[in-house]
């Protein structure tokens, strides 16, 4: 590498480091706004977050950045650069091109619209009044249709919206995956509903003091290998994984309901999966845009793998029911691991996505995917959504919401303009089953390891195959290198078949 | 005001707002580093804080800032400008001039030195080895002597170091104040030690669970009028008041020792005093350099007023002992308010400043002031400090440290280069007695108000006379307008005389 090139690399690294510092600050401030900021400080903190985000934006599109990318991004230079730098150049070029394709006035208008519409959505949901939200959602859909055209796509316009959440994913692929998953899921659900259910969820009734729930959450996080010296656990309205956006500071949150133990237990394990991912990204990727998850889907695959494939396994409760019993002796003195295992796997169609069981969860996602795709291609109207929603719920889950609040208005995503996000949840579920199968093929006996509490080997495999790469590889590359395959729903379907056959005797 | 001037004011305001946003972020990040940041995230968070501080510095000395100050700072313009803008111009001019007087290379060297020396000090203190720290402290003193020359002064070089902490304060004034205070204090202490002490501190022995201490702290903070919707209470190694640096987000911390109830009680009330000040600064001062305390001394006067004049009064414990008893029935069932009051006012010379009682605390400060002054004027050497320290302790307090760790190495301040800071603590005590006397003259019967729990009238007086002005007035102006006087130690001395005469029968 020539001296001149080296000098540009040095400047580029300094520039990236500045962006990273702002992102570290933003991560902590956002987390703080959900956990600690007092009520009267919230508005100002949102302004501060907006101000620092603007600094990130300005550094990203700055003339210096453009000249670094132009200089370093030639085919010849990309070949000689350190792979981390080369991939950082590619990543920033992608981000930058995307930002530049939207006319700034249009984007400004959109930011104002979505800020307003989140408030309107909240009111509409409270007032159970879709009509109130309809004109906002119509505008947001129109903007996203325009964005898709600006950004460009090869197959379906919705592909352009999938790209930031799941790079490389397309409608062509999702249509096939989701059709298969939907059909299989609906079939299993029918058989479960026709069976004489042996699952008792009454065992989870009781009073579970917050402090004890927190103790259990911390214990389980430590067991699965979340590093508390590089992370924290706090409470917030909705559970999430945040922090300073680097592996040394990963902050999980949960929410405690004193009449519901499982909610905090599974949200801890779920966020723990996200957190273990972040804590095991290669430290060499700090100060680059690559020191984060490869995609929303890959991230979700880790949280779902821990939450469901590990946390909802029989082996897990064989090992940890004694701990639960120790903390809540009254409630669980007479419950055995098998009952507990069946209980946490109870299948019961629900109107609300966030309350769905492991099996029916994907139906909620597929429904949203189908609606988003139709809105973006223009084959349905926003005004028809309550009707379409109801029909699909009835077709897939056999239940129909009686109100908009428990139907089309339930999620915040659309009000903030996050079209293309929902599929990540089910993509994550599909990946998670593929990764688990690859681990088994690599000789890891998951059930045995879990029952022995030997999570280190699981973590090592995930770390070596997935975590350490951060965003250095694409989701498809990670999947290919870790499993030898492309995305494939059949692993998840077979996992469901086996699990529910065994639990429900179907 | 002409159009051109108005345009400059608008730009100046925008510029100040940017600085304020960074300071809001910095406040939260600093607080976070003391309360929530996990161990493995600390180093990076310190870097982020350093990075954002550099942005504040750069905006402060930016060419635009210089041109705003040059344009707005003419006598003619200052006269027509809004008083908040005019005072902001004066404040930034002062800060800017101070910054410019130190050659950047020299300052850079100093920053590196103090960063290192804080670590060395920690080691030296742990190893009880002043020699280890001596060469660092010598360099820090030399730097500060140089800084004093660069900054300039009229009377004593130490005046230049007092200026940032207590604008307008001088050695000439402090020498007189502290001589009188020292003499009176030493006299009272002697008489107390000669008396047959009727004070029993055994009543505070016991086990006080953290959760209950927190409950009591929150209760007392709410009682004295700290607004929990605009603030928080968390735990940290050392208690402090921080937050987002604006009135809507003021964060207090305390430390809980389960064998010591009083420590958290009085640190809560102390920080509460700081916090009430910050929460009552005029909202019009946000986004200016004036939306903060007038000086360290004025700030400390508020914390000390709440902690000592209110929190260590008989009326206070007449009102709140029942609450304490409710939370800790075992420990205090047989203790009456008078015993409790005497107990929290026990005078007992201690080697450690932070453990000192209300009376002897000032002797610790005066000792440090005398040493700092001598070091800066060059009349003593760093190598002589352990000896000088021991002699002064013996002379003022009648006790002599056997080790450096419990003597000259006990405080962090010198290792970070904060010469000129220590006097603020006693200046605050002196002010607090003056403010209390002025309140009485204004017709507020403090004892009665406290016993009735009517803190609103106290808060209103402090708010109207002190808090709302932030840094819009100088400390001397605040004092003059609130009390009609200049700084005067006799109020504090009379308060001590009365209090201890009554408690110890001296």
Short mmCIF file of C-alpha atoms in Angstrom, two decimals, chain B residues 73-447:
data_model
loop_
_atom_site.label_atom_id
_atom_site.label_comp_id
_atom_site.label_asym_id
_atom_site.label_seq_id
_atom_site.Cartn_x
_atom_site.Cartn_y
_atom_site.Cartn_z
CA UNK B 73 -19.55 42.69 23.23
CA UNK B 74 -19.13 46.38 22.47
CA UNK B 75 -20.32 48.68 25.26
CA UNK B 76 -23.00 50.11 22.99
CA UNK B 77 -24.36 46.68 22.03
CA UNK B 78 -24.25 45.26 25.53
CA UNK B 79 -26.49 48.13 26.60
CA UNK B 80 -29.23 47.36 24.07
CA UNK B 81 -29.09 43.58 24.21
CA UNK B 82 -31.48 41.46 26.24
CA UNK B 83 -29.80 41.11 29.67
CA UNK B 84 -29.53 37.32 29.35
CA UNK B 85 -27.76 37.63 26.01
CA UNK B 86 -25.53 40.44 27.28
CA UNK B 87 -24.51 38.43 30.33
CA UNK B 88 -23.93 35.34 28.17
CA UNK B 89 -21.57 37.41 26.01
CA UNK B 90 -19.68 38.54 29.13
CA UNK B 91 -19.49 35.00 30.45
CA UNK B 92 -18.22 33.47 27.22
CA UNK B 93 -15.74 36.32 26.82
CA UNK B 94 -14.37 35.53 30.26
CA UNK B 95 -14.17 31.80 29.61
CA UNK B 96 -12.64 32.40 26.21
CA UNK B 97 -10.01 34.80 27.44
CA UNK B 98 -9.03 32.38 30.16
CA UNK B 99 -8.71 29.56 27.67
CA UNK B 100 -6.65 31.65 25.28
CA UNK B 101 -4.15 32.75 27.87
CA UNK B 102 -2.70 29.26 28.31
CA UNK B 103 -0.51 28.08 25.41
CA UNK B 104 -2.27 25.02 23.95
CA UNK B 105 0.86 22.78 24.15
CA UNK B 106 1.22 23.63 27.83
CA UNK B 107 -2.40 22.87 28.52
CA UNK B 108 -2.19 19.60 26.61
CA UNK B 109 0.81 18.59 28.74
CA UNK B 110 -1.14 19.45 31.87
CA UNK B 111 -4.16 17.37 30.84
CA UNK B 112 -1.91 14.36 30.31
CA UNK B 113 -0.13 14.96 33.61
CA UNK B 114 -3.32 15.18 35.67
CA UNK B 115 -4.85 12.15 33.97
CA UNK B 116 -1.77 10.15 34.95
CA UNK B 117 -1.43 11.64 38.37
CA UNK B 118 -4.97 10.68 39.38
CA UNK B 119 -3.96 7.06 38.91
CA UNK B 120 -0.66 7.55 40.71
CA UNK B 121 -2.48 9.24 43.57
CA UNK B 122 -4.83 6.28 43.88
CA UNK B 123 -1.90 3.90 44.05
CA UNK B 124 0.01 6.13 46.45
CA UNK B 125 -3.00 6.37 48.73
CA UNK B 126 -3.51 2.63 48.69
CA UNK B 127 0.18 2.06 49.32
CA UNK B 128 0.24 4.87 51.87
CA UNK B 129 3.26 6.37 50.14
CA UNK B 130 3.42 10.13 49.67
CA UNK B 131 6.88 9.93 48.10
CA UNK B 132 5.36 8.13 45.14
CA UNK B 133 2.97 11.03 44.48
CA UNK B 134 5.37 13.84 45.39
CA UNK B 135 6.99 14.48 41.99
CA UNK B 136 3.57 14.54 40.30
CA UNK B 137 2.14 16.97 42.81
CA UNK B 138 5.23 19.15 42.47
CA UNK B 139 4.66 19.37 38.72
CA UNK B 140 0.96 20.09 39.17
CA UNK B 141 1.76 22.91 41.59
CA UNK B 142 4.30 24.32 39.12
CA UNK B 143 1.72 24.26 36.35
CA UNK B 144 -0.80 26.04 38.55
CA UNK B 145 1.72 28.68 39.50
CA UNK B 146 2.35 29.26 35.79
CA UNK B 147 -1.37 29.35 35.07
CA UNK B 148 -1.86 32.00 37.74
CA UNK B 149 0.72 34.17 35.98
CA UNK B 150 -0.87 33.61 32.58
CA UNK B 151 -4.35 34.35 33.87
CA UNK B 152 -3.18 37.33 35.92
CA UNK B 153 -4.30 38.70 39.29
CA UNK B 154 -4.27 41.92 41.23
CA UNK B 155 -3.39 40.83 44.74
CA UNK B 156 -2.22 37.27 45.34
CA UNK B 157 -1.47 34.66 42.63
CA UNK B 158 -3.92 32.28 44.30
CA UNK B 159 -6.70 34.77 43.43
CA UNK B 160 -6.35 33.66 39.82
CA UNK B 161 -7.10 30.06 40.87
CA UNK B 162 -10.06 31.02 43.05
CA UNK B 163 -11.71 32.88 40.17
CA UNK B 164 -13.27 29.95 38.25
CA UNK B 165 -14.74 28.45 41.43
CA UNK B 166 -15.76 31.65 43.23
CA UNK B 167 -15.69 34.63 40.86
CA UNK B 168 -14.49 37.76 42.63
CA UNK B 169 -13.15 35.97 45.73
CA UNK B 170 -9.63 36.87 46.87
CA UNK B 171 -6.99 35.80 49.35
CA UNK B 172 -7.34 39.16 51.07
CA UNK B 173 -10.99 38.40 51.87
CA UNK B 174 -10.51 34.69 52.62
CA UNK B 175 -7.59 35.30 54.99
CA UNK B 176 -9.78 37.45 57.20
CA UNK B 177 -12.84 35.21 57.01
CA UNK B 178 -10.96 32.02 57.66
CA UNK B 179 -8.83 33.45 60.46
CA UNK B 180 -11.96 34.47 62.33
CA UNK B 181 -13.75 31.21 61.61
CA UNK B 182 -10.73 29.14 62.61
CA UNK B 183 -10.21 30.94 65.85
CA UNK B 184 -13.87 30.72 66.85
CA UNK B 185 -14.12 27.08 65.83
CA UNK B 186 -11.01 26.03 67.71
CA UNK B 187 -12.37 27.84 70.77
CA UNK B 188 -15.77 26.14 70.61
CA UNK B 189 -14.13 22.77 70.03
CA UNK B 190 -11.94 23.19 73.12
CA UNK B 191 -14.93 24.04 75.25
CA UNK B 192 -16.85 21.04 73.90
CA UNK B 193 -13.93 18.74 74.63
CA UNK B 194 -13.71 20.12 78.15
CA UNK B 195 -17.40 19.56 78.74
CA UNK B 196 -19.02 16.40 80.02
CA UNK B 197 -20.55 15.35 76.72
CA UNK B 198 -24.22 14.49 76.90
CA UNK B 199 -24.25 13.21 73.31
CA UNK B 200 -24.94 9.54 72.66
CA UNK B 201 -24.12 8.17 69.21
CA UNK B 202 -24.62 4.55 70.22
CA UNK B 203 -28.27 5.03 69.32
CA UNK B 204 -27.29 4.92 65.64
CA UNK B 205 -25.80 1.45 65.84
CA UNK B 206 -27.72 -1.19 63.96
CA UNK B 207 -28.53 -2.80 60.65
CA UNK B 208 -30.36 -0.59 58.18
CA UNK B 209 -31.41 -2.43 55.00
CA UNK B 210 -30.62 -0.55 51.81
CA UNK B 211 -34.18 -0.64 50.50
CA UNK B 212 -35.47 1.05 53.66
CA UNK B 213 -32.74 3.67 53.55
CA UNK B 214 -33.70 4.41 49.98
CA UNK B 215 -37.33 4.73 50.98
CA UNK B 216 -36.39 7.20 53.69
CA UNK B 217 -34.13 9.18 51.35
CA UNK B 218 -36.87 9.50 48.76
CA UNK B 219 -39.37 10.46 51.39
CA UNK B 220 -37.20 13.22 52.83
CA UNK B 221 -36.30 14.54 49.37
CA UNK B 222 -39.96 14.79 48.51
CA UNK B 223 -40.65 16.52 51.81
CA UNK B 224 -38.01 19.22 51.31
CA UNK B 225 -39.31 19.76 47.79
CA UNK B 226 -36.96 18.03 45.38
CA UNK B 227 -39.11 17.33 42.31
CA UNK B 228 -38.86 13.64 41.42
CA UNK B 229 -40.55 14.26 38.06
CA UNK B 230 -37.51 16.38 37.17
CA UNK B 231 -34.91 14.25 38.88
CA UNK B 232 -33.78 10.87 40.11
CA UNK B 233 -32.05 9.23 43.05
CA UNK B 234 -29.52 6.46 42.37
CA UNK B 235 -26.53 4.93 44.12
CA UNK B 236 -22.87 5.65 43.34
CA UNK B 237 -19.55 5.21 45.10
CA UNK B 238 -19.48 8.89 46.17
CA UNK B 239 -22.65 10.98 46.40
CA UNK B 240 -23.00 13.79 43.85
CA UNK B 241 -25.53 15.89 41.97
CA UNK B 242 -25.43 15.53 38.20
CA UNK B 243 -27.79 14.92 35.32
CA UNK B 244 -28.48 16.57 32.02
CA UNK B 245 -27.39 20.05 33.14
CA UNK B 246 -30.85 21.58 32.93
CA UNK B 247 -33.69 22.04 35.39
CA UNK B 248 -35.83 19.25 33.99
CA UNK B 249 -33.26 16.52 34.66
CA UNK B 250 -31.33 16.71 37.93
CA UNK B 251 -29.91 13.45 39.22
CA UNK B 252 -28.86 12.87 42.80
CA UNK B 253 -26.80 9.99 44.03
CA UNK B 254 -26.09 8.67 47.48
CA UNK B 255 -24.28 5.68 48.91
CA UNK B 256 -25.89 3.20 51.25
CA UNK B 257 -23.97 1.61 54.11
CA UNK B 258 -26.14 -0.90 55.85
CA UNK B 259 -24.47 -0.26 59.21
CA UNK B 260 -24.79 3.51 58.92
CA UNK B 261 -28.13 5.20 58.42
CA UNK B 262 -26.97 8.79 58.81
CA UNK B 263 -24.55 8.69 55.91
CA UNK B 264 -27.26 8.23 53.29
CA UNK B 265 -29.78 10.44 55.11
CA UNK B 266 -27.50 13.47 55.19
CA UNK B 267 -26.02 12.92 51.75
CA UNK B 268 -29.56 12.76 50.34
CA UNK B 269 -30.50 16.04 52.03
CA UNK B 270 -27.18 17.62 50.99
CA UNK B 271 -27.52 16.61 47.34
CA UNK B 272 -31.19 17.53 47.58
CA UNK B 273 -30.10 21.10 48.36
CA UNK B 274 -27.92 21.16 45.24
CA UNK B 275 -30.76 19.61 43.28
CA UNK B 276 -33.46 22.06 44.40
CA UNK B 277 -31.13 24.87 43.28
CA UNK B 278 -30.72 23.37 39.79
CA UNK B 279 -34.44 22.62 39.45
CA UNK B 280 -35.37 26.21 40.15
CA UNK B 281 -33.08 28.05 37.77
CA UNK B 282 -35.05 30.29 35.40
CA UNK B 283 -35.96 28.23 32.28
CA UNK B 284 -35.06 31.30 30.19
CA UNK B 285 -31.39 30.55 30.95
CA UNK B 286 -31.37 27.18 29.18
CA UNK B 287 -29.13 27.20 26.09
CA UNK B 288 -26.87 29.84 27.66
CA UNK B 289 -23.82 29.52 29.91
CA UNK B 290 -25.93 31.02 32.72
CA UNK B 291 -28.26 28.08 33.35
CA UNK B 292 -26.13 26.76 36.19
CA UNK B 293 -25.11 27.72 39.72
CA UNK B 294 -23.60 31.16 40.30
CA UNK B 295 -20.45 29.63 41.82
CA UNK B 296 -19.24 26.61 43.72
CA UNK B 297 -19.67 28.53 46.95
CA UNK B 298 -23.25 29.56 46.24
CA UNK B 299 -24.04 26.00 45.19
CA UNK B 300 -22.51 24.63 48.36
CA UNK B 301 -24.43 27.17 50.43
CA UNK B 302 -27.65 25.55 49.25
CA UNK B 303 -26.57 21.98 49.96
CA UNK B 304 -25.20 22.97 53.38
CA UNK B 305 -28.25 24.99 54.24
CA UNK B 306 -30.46 21.96 53.62
CA UNK B 307 -28.06 19.47 55.15
CA UNK B 308 -27.06 21.39 58.27
CA UNK B 309 -29.27 24.36 59.05
CA UNK B 310 -32.38 22.41 58.16
CA UNK B 311 -31.41 18.72 58.32
CA UNK B 312 -29.44 18.96 61.55
CA UNK B 313 -31.97 21.14 63.34
CA UNK B 314 -34.05 20.01 66.30
CA UNK B 315 -37.28 20.91 64.49
CA UNK B 316 -36.39 18.64 61.61
CA UNK B 317 -36.07 15.60 63.82
CA UNK B 318 -39.11 16.53 65.83
CA UNK B 319 -41.00 16.22 62.58
CA UNK B 320 -39.23 13.26 60.96
CA UNK B 321 -38.14 10.96 63.77
CA UNK B 322 -41.60 9.31 63.66
CA UNK B 323 -40.99 8.44 60.01
CA UNK B 324 -37.55 7.04 60.84
CA UNK B 325 -39.08 5.04 63.66
CA UNK B 326 -41.77 3.69 61.35
CA UNK B 327 -39.07 2.36 58.98
CA UNK B 328 -36.68 1.17 61.69
CA UNK B 329 -38.86 0.40 64.70
CA UNK B 330 -36.35 -1.92 66.38
CA UNK B 331 -33.52 0.59 66.36
CA UNK B 332 -35.36 3.74 67.34
CA UNK B 333 -38.35 2.66 69.40
CA UNK B 334 -36.85 4.14 72.54
CA UNK B 335 -35.02 7.13 71.07
CA UNK B 336 -36.64 10.56 71.38
CA UNK B 337 -36.24 13.54 69.04
CA UNK B 338 -33.95 15.36 71.41
CA UNK B 339 -31.54 12.42 71.66
CA UNK B 340 -31.63 11.99 67.91
CA UNK B 341 -30.92 15.70 67.40
CA UNK B 342 -27.97 15.65 69.77
CA UNK B 343 -26.66 12.49 68.18
CA UNK B 344 -26.59 13.90 64.65
CA UNK B 345 -24.73 16.92 65.99
CA UNK B 346 -22.01 15.08 67.85
CA UNK B 347 -18.67 16.93 67.57
CA UNK B 348 -15.68 14.63 67.29
CA UNK B 349 -12.42 15.60 65.57
CA UNK B 350 -11.63 13.17 62.77
CA UNK B 351 -8.67 12.73 60.49
CA UNK B 352 -10.83 12.43 57.41
CA UNK B 353 -12.54 15.52 55.98
CA UNK B 354 -15.52 13.68 54.56
CA UNK B 355 -16.28 12.16 57.95
CA UNK B 356 -16.05 15.46 59.82
CA UNK B 357 -18.90 16.89 61.86
CA UNK B 358 -20.51 20.23 61.00
CA UNK B 359 -18.26 22.26 63.33
CA UNK B 360 -14.82 20.83 62.62
CA UNK B 361 -15.42 20.46 58.87
CA UNK B 362 -14.26 24.02 58.26
CA UNK B 363 -10.95 23.36 60.01
CA UNK B 364 -10.20 20.69 57.39
CA UNK B 365 -10.90 23.24 54.67
CA UNK B 366 -8.93 26.06 56.24
CA UNK B 367 -5.93 23.76 56.62
CA UNK B 368 -6.11 22.90 52.91
CA UNK B 369 -6.58 26.54 51.96
CA UNK B 370 -3.50 27.58 53.92
CA UNK B 371 -1.44 24.85 52.30
CA UNK B 372 -2.65 25.63 48.77
CA UNK B 373 -1.95 29.31 49.22
CA UNK B 374 1.57 28.61 50.52
CA UNK B 375 2.30 26.22 47.63
CA UNK B 376 1.13 28.71 45.03
CA UNK B 377 3.00 31.66 46.53
CA UNK B 378 6.04 29.39 46.88
CA UNK B 379 6.40 29.71 50.64
CA UNK B 380 6.34 25.96 51.18
CA UNK B 381 7.53 22.86 49.32
CA UNK B 382 5.53 19.82 48.31
CA UNK B 383 8.06 17.61 50.08
CA UNK B 384 7.19 19.29 53.40
CA UNK B 385 3.47 18.65 53.12
CA UNK B 386 3.13 15.56 55.35
CA UNK B 387 4.90 17.44 58.14
CA UNK B 388 2.93 20.65 57.66
CA UNK B 389 -0.30 18.69 57.42
CA UNK B 390 0.38 16.84 60.64
CA UNK B 391 1.31 20.03 62.49
CA UNK B 392 -1.78 21.88 61.39
CA UNK B 393 -4.05 18.94 62.22
CA UNK B 394 -2.58 18.85 65.66
CA UNK B 395 -2.88 22.58 66.14
CA UNK B 396 -6.48 22.92 64.91
CA UNK B 397 -8.02 19.55 65.71
CA UNK B 398 -5.74 18.11 68.33
CA UNK B 399 -5.12 14.91 66.35
CA UNK B 400 -2.29 13.81 64.10
CA UNK B 401 -2.49 11.29 61.23
CA UNK B 402 -0.17 8.33 61.56
CA UNK B 403 -0.16 7.66 57.84
CA UNK B 404 -0.17 9.69 54.62
CA UNK B 405 -3.32 7.91 53.47
CA UNK B 406 -5.31 9.36 56.37
CA UNK B 407 -3.45 12.66 56.03
CA UNK B 408 -2.20 14.51 53.00
CA UNK B 409 -3.22 11.80 50.51
CA UNK B 410 -6.86 11.55 51.53
CA UNK B 411 -8.47 13.80 48.87
CA UNK B 412 -8.56 13.40 45.11
CA UNK B 413 -8.64 17.17 44.41
CA UNK B 414 -4.92 17.92 44.13
CA UNK B 415 -4.22 14.95 41.90
CA UNK B 416 -6.69 16.34 39.37
CA UNK B 417 -5.22 19.82 39.69
CA UNK B 418 -8.24 21.44 41.32
CA UNK B 419 -6.36 24.13 43.25
CA UNK B 420 -8.73 26.83 44.44
CA UNK B 421 -11.67 24.47 44.84
CA UNK B 422 -11.47 23.56 48.54
CA UNK B 423 -12.37 27.01 49.93
CA UNK B 424 -15.79 26.75 48.24
CA UNK B 425 -16.95 24.31 50.91
CA UNK B 426 -16.43 26.75 53.76
CA UNK B 427 -17.51 29.75 51.70
CA UNK B 428 -20.74 27.82 51.21
CA UNK B 429 -21.10 27.26 54.94
CA UNK B 430 -20.55 30.97 55.58
CA UNK B 431 -23.09 32.00 52.94
CA UNK B 432 -25.64 29.50 54.22
CA UNK B 433 -25.75 31.10 57.67
CA UNK B 434 -26.08 34.55 56.06
CA UNK B 435 -28.99 33.38 53.91
CA UNK B 436 -30.71 31.78 56.90
CA UNK B 437 -30.39 35.01 58.87
CA UNK B 438 -31.82 36.99 55.96
CA UNK B 439 -34.78 34.62 55.77
CA UNK B 440 -35.46 35.22 59.46
CA UNK B 441 -35.27 38.97 58.90
CA UNK B 442 -37.76 38.56 56.05
CA UNK B 443 -40.19 37.07 58.57
CA UNK B 444 -39.67 33.36 57.90
CA UNK B 445 -39.60 31.51 61.20
CA UNK B 446 -37.36 28.67 60.07
CA UNK B 447 -37.73 26.43 63.10
#
